[in-house]
mmCIF file of C-alpha atoms in Angstrom:
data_model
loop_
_atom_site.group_PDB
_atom_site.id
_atom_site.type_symbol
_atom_site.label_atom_id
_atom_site.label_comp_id
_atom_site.label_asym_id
_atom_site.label_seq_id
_atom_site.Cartn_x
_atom_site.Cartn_y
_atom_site.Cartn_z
ATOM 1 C CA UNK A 257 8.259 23.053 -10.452
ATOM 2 C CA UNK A 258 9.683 22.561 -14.020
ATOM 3 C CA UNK A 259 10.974 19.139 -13.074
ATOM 4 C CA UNK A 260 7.836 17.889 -12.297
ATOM 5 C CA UNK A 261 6.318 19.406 -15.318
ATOM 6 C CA UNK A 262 8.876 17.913 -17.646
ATOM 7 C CA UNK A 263 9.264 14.449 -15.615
ATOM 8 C CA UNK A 264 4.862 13.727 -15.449
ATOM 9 C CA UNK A 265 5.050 14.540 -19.559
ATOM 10 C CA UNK A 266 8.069 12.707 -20.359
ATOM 11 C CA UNK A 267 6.656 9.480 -18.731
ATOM 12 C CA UNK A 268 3.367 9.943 -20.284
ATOM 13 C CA UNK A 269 5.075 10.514 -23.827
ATOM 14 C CA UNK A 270 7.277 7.650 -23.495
ATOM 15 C CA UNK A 271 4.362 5.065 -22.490
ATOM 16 C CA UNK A 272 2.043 6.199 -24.747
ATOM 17 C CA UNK A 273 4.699 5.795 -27.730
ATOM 18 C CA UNK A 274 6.327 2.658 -25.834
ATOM 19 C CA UNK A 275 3.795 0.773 -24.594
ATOM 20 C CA UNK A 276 2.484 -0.604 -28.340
ATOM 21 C CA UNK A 277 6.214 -1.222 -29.264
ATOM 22 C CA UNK A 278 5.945 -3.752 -26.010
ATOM 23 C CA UNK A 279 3.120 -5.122 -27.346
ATOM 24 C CA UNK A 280 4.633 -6.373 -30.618
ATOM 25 C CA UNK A 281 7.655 -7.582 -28.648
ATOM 26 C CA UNK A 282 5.855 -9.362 -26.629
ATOM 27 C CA UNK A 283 2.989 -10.704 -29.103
ATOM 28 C CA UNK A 284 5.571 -11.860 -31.157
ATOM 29 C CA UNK A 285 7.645 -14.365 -28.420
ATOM 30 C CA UNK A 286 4.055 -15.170 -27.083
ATOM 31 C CA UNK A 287 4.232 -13.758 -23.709
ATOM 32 C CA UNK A 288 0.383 -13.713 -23.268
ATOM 33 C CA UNK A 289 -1.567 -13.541 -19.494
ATOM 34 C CA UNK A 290 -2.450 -17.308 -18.037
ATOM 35 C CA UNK A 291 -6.257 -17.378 -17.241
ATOM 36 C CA UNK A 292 -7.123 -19.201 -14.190
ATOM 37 C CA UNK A 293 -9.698 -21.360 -14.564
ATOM 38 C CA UNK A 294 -11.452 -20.656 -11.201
ATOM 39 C CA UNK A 295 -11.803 -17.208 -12.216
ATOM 40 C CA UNK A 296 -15.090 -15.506 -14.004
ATOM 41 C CA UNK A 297 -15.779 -17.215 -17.719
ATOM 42 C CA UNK A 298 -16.258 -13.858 -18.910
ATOM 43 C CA UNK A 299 -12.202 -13.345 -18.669
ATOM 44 C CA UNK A 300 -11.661 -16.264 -20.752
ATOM 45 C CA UNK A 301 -11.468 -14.257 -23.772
ATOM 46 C CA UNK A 302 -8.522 -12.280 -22.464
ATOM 47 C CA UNK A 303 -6.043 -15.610 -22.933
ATOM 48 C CA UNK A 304 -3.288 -14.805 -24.412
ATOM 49 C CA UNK A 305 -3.370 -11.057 -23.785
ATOM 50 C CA UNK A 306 0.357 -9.817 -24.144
ATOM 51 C CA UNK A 307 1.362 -9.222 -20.035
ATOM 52 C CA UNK A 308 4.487 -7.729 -18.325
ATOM 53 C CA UNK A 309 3.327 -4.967 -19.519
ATOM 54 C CA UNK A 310 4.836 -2.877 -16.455
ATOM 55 C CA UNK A 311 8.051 -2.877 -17.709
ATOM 56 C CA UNK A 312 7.037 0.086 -19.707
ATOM 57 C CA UNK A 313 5.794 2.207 -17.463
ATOM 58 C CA UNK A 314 8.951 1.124 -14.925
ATOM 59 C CA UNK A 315 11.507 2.425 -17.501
ATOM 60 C CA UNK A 316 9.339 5.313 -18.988
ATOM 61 C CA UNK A 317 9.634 6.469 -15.053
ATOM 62 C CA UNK A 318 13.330 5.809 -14.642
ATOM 63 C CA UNK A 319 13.699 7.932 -17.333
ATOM 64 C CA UNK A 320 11.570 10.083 -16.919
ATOM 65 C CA UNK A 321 12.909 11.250 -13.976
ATOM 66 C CA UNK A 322 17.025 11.203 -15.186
ATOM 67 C CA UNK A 323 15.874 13.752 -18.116
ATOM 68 C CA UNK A 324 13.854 15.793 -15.984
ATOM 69 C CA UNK A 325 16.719 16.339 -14.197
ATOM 70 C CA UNK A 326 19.916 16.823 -16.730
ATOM 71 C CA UNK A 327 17.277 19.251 -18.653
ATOM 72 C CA UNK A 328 16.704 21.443 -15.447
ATOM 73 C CA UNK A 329 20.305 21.103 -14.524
ATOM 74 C CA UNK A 330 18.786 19.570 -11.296
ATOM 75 C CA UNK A 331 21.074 17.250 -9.110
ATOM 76 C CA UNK A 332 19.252 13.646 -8.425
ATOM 77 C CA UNK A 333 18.573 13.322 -4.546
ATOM 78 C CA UNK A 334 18.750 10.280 -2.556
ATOM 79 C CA UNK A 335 15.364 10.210 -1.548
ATOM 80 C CA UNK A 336 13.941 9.675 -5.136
ATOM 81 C CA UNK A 337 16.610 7.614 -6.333
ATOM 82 C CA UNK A 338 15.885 5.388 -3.258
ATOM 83 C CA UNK A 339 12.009 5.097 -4.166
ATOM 84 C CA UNK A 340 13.089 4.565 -8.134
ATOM 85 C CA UNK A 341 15.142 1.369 -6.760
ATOM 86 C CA UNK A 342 12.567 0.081 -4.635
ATOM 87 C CA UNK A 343 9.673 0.168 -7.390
ATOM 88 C CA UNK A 344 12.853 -1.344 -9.889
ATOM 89 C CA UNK A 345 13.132 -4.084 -7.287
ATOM 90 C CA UNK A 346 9.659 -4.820 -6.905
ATOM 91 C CA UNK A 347 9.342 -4.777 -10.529
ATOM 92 C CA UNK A 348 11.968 -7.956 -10.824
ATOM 93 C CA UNK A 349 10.597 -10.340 -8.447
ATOM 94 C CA UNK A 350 7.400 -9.254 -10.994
ATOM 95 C CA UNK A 351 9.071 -9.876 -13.540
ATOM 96 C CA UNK A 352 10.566 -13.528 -12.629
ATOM 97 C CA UNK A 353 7.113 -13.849 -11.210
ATOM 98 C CA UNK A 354 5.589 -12.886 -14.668
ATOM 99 C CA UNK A 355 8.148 -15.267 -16.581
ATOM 100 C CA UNK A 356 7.597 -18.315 -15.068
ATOM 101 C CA UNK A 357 4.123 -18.277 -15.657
ATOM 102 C CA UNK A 358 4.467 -17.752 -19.459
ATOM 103 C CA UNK A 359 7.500 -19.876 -20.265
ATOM 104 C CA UNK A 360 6.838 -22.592 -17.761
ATOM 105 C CA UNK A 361 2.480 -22.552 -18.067
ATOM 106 C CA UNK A 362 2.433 -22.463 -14.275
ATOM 107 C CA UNK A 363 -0.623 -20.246 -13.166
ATOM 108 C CA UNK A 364 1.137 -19.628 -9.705
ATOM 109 C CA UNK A 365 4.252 -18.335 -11.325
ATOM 110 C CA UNK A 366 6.910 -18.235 -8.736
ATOM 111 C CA UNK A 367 6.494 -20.633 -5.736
ATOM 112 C CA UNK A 368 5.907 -18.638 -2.520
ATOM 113 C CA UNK A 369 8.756 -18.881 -0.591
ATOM 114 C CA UNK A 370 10.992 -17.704 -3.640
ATOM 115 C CA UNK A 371 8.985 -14.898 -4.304
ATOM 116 C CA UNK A 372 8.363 -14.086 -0.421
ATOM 117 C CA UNK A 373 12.438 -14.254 -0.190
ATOM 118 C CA UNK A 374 12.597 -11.664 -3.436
ATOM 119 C CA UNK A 375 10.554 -8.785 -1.898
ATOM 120 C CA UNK A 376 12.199 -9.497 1.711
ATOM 121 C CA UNK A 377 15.581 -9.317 0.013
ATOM 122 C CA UNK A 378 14.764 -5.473 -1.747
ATOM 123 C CA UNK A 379 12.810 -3.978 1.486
ATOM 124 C CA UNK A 380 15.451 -4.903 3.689
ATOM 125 C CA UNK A 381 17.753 -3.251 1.361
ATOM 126 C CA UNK A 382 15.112 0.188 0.983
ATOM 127 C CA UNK A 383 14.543 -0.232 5.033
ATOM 128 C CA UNK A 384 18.344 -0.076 5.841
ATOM 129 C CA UNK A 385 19.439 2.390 3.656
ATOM 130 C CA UNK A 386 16.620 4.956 4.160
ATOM 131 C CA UNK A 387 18.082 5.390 7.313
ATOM 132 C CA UNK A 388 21.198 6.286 5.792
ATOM 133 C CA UNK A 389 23.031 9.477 4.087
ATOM 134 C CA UNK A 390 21.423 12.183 6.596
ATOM 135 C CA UNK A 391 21.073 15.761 5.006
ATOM 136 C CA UNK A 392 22.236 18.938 6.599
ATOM 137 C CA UNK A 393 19.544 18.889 8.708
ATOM 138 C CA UNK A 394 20.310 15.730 9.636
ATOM 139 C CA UNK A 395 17.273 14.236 7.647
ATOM 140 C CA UNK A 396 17.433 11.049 6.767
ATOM 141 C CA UNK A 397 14.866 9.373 3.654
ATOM 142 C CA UNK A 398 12.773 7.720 6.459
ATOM 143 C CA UNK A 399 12.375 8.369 10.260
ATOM 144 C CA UNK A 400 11.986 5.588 12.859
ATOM 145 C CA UNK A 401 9.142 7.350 14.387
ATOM 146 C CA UNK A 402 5.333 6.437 12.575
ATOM 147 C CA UNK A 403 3.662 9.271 10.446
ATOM 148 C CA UNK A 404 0.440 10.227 9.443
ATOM 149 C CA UNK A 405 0.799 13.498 8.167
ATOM 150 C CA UNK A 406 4.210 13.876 9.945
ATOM 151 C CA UNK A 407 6.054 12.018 12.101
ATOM 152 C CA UNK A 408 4.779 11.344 15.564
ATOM 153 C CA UNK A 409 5.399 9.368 18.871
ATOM 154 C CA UNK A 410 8.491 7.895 19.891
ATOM 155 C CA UNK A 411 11.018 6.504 17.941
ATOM 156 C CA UNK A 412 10.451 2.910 17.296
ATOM 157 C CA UNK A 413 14.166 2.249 16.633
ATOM 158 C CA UNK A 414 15.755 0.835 13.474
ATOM 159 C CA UNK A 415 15.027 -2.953 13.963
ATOM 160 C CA UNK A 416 11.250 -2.593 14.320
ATOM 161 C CA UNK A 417 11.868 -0.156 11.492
ATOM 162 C CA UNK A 418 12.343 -2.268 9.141
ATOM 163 C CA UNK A 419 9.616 -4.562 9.837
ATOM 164 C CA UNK A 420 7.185 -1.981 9.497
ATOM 165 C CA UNK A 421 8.268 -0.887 6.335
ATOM 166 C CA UNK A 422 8.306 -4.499 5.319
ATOM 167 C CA UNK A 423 5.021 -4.899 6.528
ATOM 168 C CA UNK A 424 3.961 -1.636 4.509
ATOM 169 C CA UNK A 425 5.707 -2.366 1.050
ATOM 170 C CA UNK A 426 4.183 -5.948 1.086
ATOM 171 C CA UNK A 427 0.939 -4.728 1.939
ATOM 172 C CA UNK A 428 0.799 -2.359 -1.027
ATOM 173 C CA UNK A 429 2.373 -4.143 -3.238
ATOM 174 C CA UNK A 430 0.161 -7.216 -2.870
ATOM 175 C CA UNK A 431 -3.019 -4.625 -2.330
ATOM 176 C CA UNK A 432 -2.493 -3.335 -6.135
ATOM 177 C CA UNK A 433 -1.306 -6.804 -7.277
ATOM 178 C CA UNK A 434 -4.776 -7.669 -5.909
ATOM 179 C CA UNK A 435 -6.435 -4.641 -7.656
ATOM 180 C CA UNK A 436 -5.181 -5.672 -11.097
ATOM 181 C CA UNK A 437 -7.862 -7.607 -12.286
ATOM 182 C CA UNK A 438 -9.925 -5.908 -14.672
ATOM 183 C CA UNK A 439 -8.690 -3.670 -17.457
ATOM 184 C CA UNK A 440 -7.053 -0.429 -16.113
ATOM 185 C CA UNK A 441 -8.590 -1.072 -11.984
ATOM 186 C CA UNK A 442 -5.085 -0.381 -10.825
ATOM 187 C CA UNK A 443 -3.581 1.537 -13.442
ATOM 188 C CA UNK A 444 -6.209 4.434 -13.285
ATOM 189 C CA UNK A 445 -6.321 4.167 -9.078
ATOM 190 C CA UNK A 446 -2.580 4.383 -8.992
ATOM 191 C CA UNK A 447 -2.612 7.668 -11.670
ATOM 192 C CA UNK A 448 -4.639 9.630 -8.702
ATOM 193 C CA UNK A 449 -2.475 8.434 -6.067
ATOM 194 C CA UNK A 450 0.477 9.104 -7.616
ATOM 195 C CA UNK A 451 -1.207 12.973 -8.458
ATOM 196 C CA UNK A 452 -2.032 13.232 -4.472
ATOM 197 C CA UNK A 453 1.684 12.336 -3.493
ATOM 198 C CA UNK A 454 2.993 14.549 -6.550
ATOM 199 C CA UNK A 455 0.682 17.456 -4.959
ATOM 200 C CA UNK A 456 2.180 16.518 -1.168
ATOM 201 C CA UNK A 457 5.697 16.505 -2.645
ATOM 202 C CA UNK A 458 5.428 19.982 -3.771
ATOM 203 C CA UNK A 459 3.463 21.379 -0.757
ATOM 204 C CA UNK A 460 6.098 19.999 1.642
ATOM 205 C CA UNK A 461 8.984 21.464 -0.658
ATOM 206 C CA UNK A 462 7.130 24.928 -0.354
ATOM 207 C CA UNK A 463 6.617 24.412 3.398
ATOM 208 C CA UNK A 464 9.754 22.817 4.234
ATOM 209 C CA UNK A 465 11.506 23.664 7.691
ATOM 210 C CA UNK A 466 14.409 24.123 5.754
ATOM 211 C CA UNK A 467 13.133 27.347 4.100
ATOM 212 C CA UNK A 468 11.666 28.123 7.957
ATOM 213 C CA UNK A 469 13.571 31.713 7.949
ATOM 214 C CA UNK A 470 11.045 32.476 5.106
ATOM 215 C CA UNK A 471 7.768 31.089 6.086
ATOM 216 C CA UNK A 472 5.049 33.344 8.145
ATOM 217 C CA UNK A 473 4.962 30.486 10.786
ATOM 218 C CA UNK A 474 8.018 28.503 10.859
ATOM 219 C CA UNK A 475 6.505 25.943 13.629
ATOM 220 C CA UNK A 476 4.093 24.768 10.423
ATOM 221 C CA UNK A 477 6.430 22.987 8.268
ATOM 222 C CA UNK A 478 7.680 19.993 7.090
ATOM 223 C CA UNK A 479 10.941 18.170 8.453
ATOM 224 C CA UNK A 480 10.909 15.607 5.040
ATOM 225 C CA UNK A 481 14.325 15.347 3.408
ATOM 226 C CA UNK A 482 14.281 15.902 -0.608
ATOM 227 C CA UNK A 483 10.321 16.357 -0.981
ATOM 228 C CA UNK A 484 10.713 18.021 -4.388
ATOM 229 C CA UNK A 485 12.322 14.831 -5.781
ATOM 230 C CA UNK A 486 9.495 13.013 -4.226
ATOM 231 C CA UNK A 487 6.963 14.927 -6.197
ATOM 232 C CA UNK A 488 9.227 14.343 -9.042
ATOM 233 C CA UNK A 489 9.268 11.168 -8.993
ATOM 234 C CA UNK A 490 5.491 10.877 -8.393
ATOM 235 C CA UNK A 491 4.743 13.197 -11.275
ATOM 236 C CA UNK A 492 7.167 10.822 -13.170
ATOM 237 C CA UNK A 493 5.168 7.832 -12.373
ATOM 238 C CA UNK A 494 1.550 9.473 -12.426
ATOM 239 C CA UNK A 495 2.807 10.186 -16.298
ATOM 240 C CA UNK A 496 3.833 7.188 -17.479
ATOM 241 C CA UNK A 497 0.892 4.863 -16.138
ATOM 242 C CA UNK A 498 -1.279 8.017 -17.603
ATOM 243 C CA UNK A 499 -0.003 6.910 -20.497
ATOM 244 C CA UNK A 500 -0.471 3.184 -20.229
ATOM 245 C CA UNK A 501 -3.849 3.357 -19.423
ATOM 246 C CA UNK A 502 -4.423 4.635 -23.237
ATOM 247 C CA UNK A 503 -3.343 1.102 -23.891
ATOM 248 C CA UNK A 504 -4.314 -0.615 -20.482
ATOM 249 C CA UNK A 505 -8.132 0.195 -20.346
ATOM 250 C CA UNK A 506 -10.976 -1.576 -21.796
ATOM 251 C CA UNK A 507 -10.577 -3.958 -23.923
ATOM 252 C CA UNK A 508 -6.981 -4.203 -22.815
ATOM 253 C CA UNK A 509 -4.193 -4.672 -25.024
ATOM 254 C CA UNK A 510 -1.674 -5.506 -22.602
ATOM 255 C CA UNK A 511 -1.577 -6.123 -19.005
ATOM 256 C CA UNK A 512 0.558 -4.623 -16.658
ATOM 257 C CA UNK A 513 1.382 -8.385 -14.613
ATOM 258 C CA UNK A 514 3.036 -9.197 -11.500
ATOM 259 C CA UNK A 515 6.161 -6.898 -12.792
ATOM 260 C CA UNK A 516 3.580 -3.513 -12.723
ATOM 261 C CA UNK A 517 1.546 -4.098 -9.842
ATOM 262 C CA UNK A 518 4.652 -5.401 -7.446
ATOM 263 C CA UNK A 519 6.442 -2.233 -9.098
ATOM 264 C CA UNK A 520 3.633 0.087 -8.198
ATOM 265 C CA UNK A 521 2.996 -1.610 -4.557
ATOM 266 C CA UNK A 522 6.700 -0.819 -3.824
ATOM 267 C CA UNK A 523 6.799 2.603 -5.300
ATOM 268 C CA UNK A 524 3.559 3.588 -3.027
ATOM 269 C CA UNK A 525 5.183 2.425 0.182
ATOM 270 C CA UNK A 526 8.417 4.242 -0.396
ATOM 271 C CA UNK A 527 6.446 7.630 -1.302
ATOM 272 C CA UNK A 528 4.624 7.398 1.950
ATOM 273 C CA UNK A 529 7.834 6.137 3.768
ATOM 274 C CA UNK A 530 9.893 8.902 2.287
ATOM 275 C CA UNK A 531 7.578 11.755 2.475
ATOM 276 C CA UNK A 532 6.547 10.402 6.252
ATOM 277 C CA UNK A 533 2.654 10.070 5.029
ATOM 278 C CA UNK A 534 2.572 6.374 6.097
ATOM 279 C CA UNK A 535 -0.939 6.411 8.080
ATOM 280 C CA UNK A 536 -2.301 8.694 5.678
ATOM 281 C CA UNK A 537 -1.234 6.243 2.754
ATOM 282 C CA UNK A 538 -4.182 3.846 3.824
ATOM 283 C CA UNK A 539 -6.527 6.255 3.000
ATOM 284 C CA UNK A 540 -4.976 7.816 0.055
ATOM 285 C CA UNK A 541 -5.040 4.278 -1.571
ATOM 286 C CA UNK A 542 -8.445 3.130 -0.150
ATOM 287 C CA UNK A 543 -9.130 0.939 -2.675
ATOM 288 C CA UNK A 544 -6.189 -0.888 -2.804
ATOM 289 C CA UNK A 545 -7.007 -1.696 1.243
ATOM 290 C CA UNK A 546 -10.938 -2.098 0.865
ATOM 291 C CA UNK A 547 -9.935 -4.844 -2.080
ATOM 292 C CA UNK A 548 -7.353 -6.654 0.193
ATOM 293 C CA UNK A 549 -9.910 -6.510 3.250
ATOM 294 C CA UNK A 550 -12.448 -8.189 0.861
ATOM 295 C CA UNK A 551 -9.737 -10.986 0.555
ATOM 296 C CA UNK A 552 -8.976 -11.298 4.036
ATOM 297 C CA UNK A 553 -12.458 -11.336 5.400
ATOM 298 C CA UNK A 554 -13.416 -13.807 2.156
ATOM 299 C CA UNK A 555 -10.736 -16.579 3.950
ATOM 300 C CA UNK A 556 -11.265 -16.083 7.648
ATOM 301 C CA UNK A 557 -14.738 -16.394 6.857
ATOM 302 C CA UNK A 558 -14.407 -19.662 4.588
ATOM 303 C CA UNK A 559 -11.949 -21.405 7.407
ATOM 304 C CA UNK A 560 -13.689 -20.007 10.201
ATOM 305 C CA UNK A 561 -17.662 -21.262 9.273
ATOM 306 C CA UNK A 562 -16.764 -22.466 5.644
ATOM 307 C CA UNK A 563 -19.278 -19.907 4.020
ATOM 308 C CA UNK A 564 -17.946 -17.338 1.951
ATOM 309 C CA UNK A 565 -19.180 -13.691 2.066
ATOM 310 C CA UNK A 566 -18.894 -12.641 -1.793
ATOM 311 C CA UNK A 567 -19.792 -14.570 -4.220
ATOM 312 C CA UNK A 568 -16.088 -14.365 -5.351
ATOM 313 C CA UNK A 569 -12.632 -12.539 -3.852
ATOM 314 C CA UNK A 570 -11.242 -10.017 -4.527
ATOM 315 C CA UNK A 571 -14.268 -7.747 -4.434
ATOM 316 C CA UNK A 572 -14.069 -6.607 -8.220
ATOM 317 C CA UNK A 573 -14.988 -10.188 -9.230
ATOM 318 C CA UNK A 574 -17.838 -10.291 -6.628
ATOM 319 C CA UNK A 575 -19.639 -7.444 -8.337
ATOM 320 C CA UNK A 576 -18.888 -9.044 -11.767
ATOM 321 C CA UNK A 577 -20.789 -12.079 -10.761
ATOM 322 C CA UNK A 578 -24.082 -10.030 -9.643
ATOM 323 C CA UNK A 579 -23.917 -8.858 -13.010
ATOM 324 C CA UNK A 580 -22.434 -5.640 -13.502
ATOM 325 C CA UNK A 581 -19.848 -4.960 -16.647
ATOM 326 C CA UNK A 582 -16.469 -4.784 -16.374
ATOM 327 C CA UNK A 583 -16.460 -1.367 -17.183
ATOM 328 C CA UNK A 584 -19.141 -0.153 -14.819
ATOM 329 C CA UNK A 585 -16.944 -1.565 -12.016
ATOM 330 C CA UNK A 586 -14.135 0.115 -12.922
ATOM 331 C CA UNK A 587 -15.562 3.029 -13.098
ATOM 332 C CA UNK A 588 -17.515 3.083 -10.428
ATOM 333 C CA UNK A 589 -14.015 1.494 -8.395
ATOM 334 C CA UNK A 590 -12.581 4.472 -9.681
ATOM 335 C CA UNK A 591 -14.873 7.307 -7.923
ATOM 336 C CA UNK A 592 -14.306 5.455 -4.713
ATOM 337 C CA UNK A 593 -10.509 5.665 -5.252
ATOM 338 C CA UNK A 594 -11.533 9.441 -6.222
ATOM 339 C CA UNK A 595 -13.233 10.333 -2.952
ATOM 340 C CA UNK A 596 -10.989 8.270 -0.881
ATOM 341 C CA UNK A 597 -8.134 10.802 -2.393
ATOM 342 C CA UNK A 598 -9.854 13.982 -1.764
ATOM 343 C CA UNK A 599 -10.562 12.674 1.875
ATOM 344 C CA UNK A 600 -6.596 11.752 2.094
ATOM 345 C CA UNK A 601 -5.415 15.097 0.729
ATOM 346 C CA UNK A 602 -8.224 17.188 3.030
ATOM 347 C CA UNK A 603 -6.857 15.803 6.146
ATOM 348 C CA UNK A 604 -2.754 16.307 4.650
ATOM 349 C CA UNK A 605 -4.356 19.599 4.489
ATOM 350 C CA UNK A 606 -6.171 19.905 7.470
ATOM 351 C CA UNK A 607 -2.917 18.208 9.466
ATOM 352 C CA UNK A 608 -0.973 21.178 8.359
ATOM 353 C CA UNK A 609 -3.586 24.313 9.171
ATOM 354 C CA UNK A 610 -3.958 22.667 12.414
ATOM 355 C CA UNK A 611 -0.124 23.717 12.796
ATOM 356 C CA UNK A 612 -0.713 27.543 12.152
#
């Protein structure tokens, strides 16, 4: 318990103090967000907005989580290392992503098949190694068989494995890239689901079938290898982009860029992956999937009858355009991310009593 404590206020101390030495640093070399001109006028005044603004909350995290443990004399456990180098990962191809469309004034940043081949490249790596470096129990970080609040079914084997925890960390990671669009959207969505995984982390710790010979009903708990790191490591990040949204939300002073939101994505997928919540993760982060629905239905739609259903993809900028603020759809973006939390964490809940 004291390791999440100290790694959820270490992260938020270290972006709230970090994130406006970024901003100088990157104010001064004139590393400022590239408005599309296709997108609504009223984000024109947000030009030159000082972006990559993830990489604060990607090392406050890291470390976060290393002094969290050397201060509770904690060893680090594979499982949370594993996630920390996926969201690291992520965060690169971000970054590169991020670069190129600063240095080089190219909207697009990256060209498609480079950036496809960087996020292949690191959940390949996550996918193959998670199903590595078994526990006494003979636990591994991830389980070939699905999950929604556990595992279930049949094993799908290793190969198919790994393309379903491609297709996960790519779905995430471009859901919250998606997401991060207006000032603090997917910072202040992520903080909750970050909290719900911290809260999951610590339940399955407590009601881990390692600890069976001390539970009232040993048949009720949780086969997850290293779930206390998990939490740790969610506490760790719901800290530190806690703490960037102080600088993140309306009017923004930095953005988080490709390097967050990839970062973020990743670290989502490998929580759910890790902690065998995979199914449940589509409900948990609701938002994230209702905003990359709106996307999907926005192009079959156009190529299909070539009318479009919103007035503009993703579904943030649809609502801008009938006329709400940008901070009324945030907010109100944020209750449904809210509610679709307290529905994910009800039926983690109800998954388990069902079990007793």
């Amino acid at each position: 318990m004291r390791q999440i404590l100290f790694a959820g206020a270490i992260g938020l101390f270290l972006t709230l103090v970090g994130t406006p030495l970024l901003i100088k640093l990157l104010a001064r070399k004139g590393y400022g967000q590239f408005i599309r001109d296709d997108g609504p006028r009223t984000h024109g005044s947000k030009k030159g907005t000082p972006t990559m603004g993830g990489i604060a909350f990607i090392l406050a995290t890291i470390i976060a989580y290393v002094l969290a443990k050397v201060i509770t004399g904690e060893e680090m456990r594979f499982s949370g290392v594993l996630v920390l180098f996926l969201m690291a990962g992520m965060g690169l191809v971000g970054f590169l992503d991020d670069y190129i469309k600063i240095v080089k004034q190219r909207s697009l940043g990256l060209r498609a098949k480079a950036k496809m081949a960087g996020q292949l490249i690191v959940g390949i790596a996550f996918a193959v190694l998670s199903l590595q470096f078994a526990d006494i129990r003979g636990n591994t970080p991830a389980s070939t068989r699905l999950s929604f609040v556990e595992d279930f079914g049949w094993s799908i084997g290793p190969v198919l494995f790994v393309v379903w925890a491609l297709f996960m960390i790519l779905a995430m990671s471009n859901g919250v890239n998606l997401t991060d669009g207006l000032d603090g959207l997917a910072t202040g969505a992520s903080v909750m689901v970050f909290g719900a995984y911290t809260f999951i982390g610590l339940w399955q710790f407590q009601e881990s079938c390692a600890n069976a010979t001390t539970l009232t009903n040993p048949e009720a708990c949780f086969e997850v290898r290293d779930p206390l790191d998990l939490a740790v490591v969610a506490s760790a990040l719901m800290g530190a982009c806690f703490g960037f949204l102080w600088w993140n939300t309306s009017p923004a002073k930095i953005f988080m860029g490709d390097t967050g939101s990839l970062a973020l994505g990743g670290a989502l997928a490998g929580l759910a992956i890790c902690s065998r919540t995979e199914f449940l993760l589509a409900i948990l982060g609701g938002l994230f999937v209702m905003i990359t629905m709106s996307v999907v239905i926005q192009v079959g739609s156009f190529k299909m009858t070539g009318k479009r259903v919103f007035r503009m993809a993703p579904l943030q900028h649809h609502f801008e355009l009938k006329g709400w603020s940008e901070v009324l759809v945030v907010v109100r973006f944020w209750i449904i991310q809210g509610m679709c939390v307290i529905v994910g964490l009800g039926l983690f809940y109800a998954g388990w009593a069902a079990k007793k």
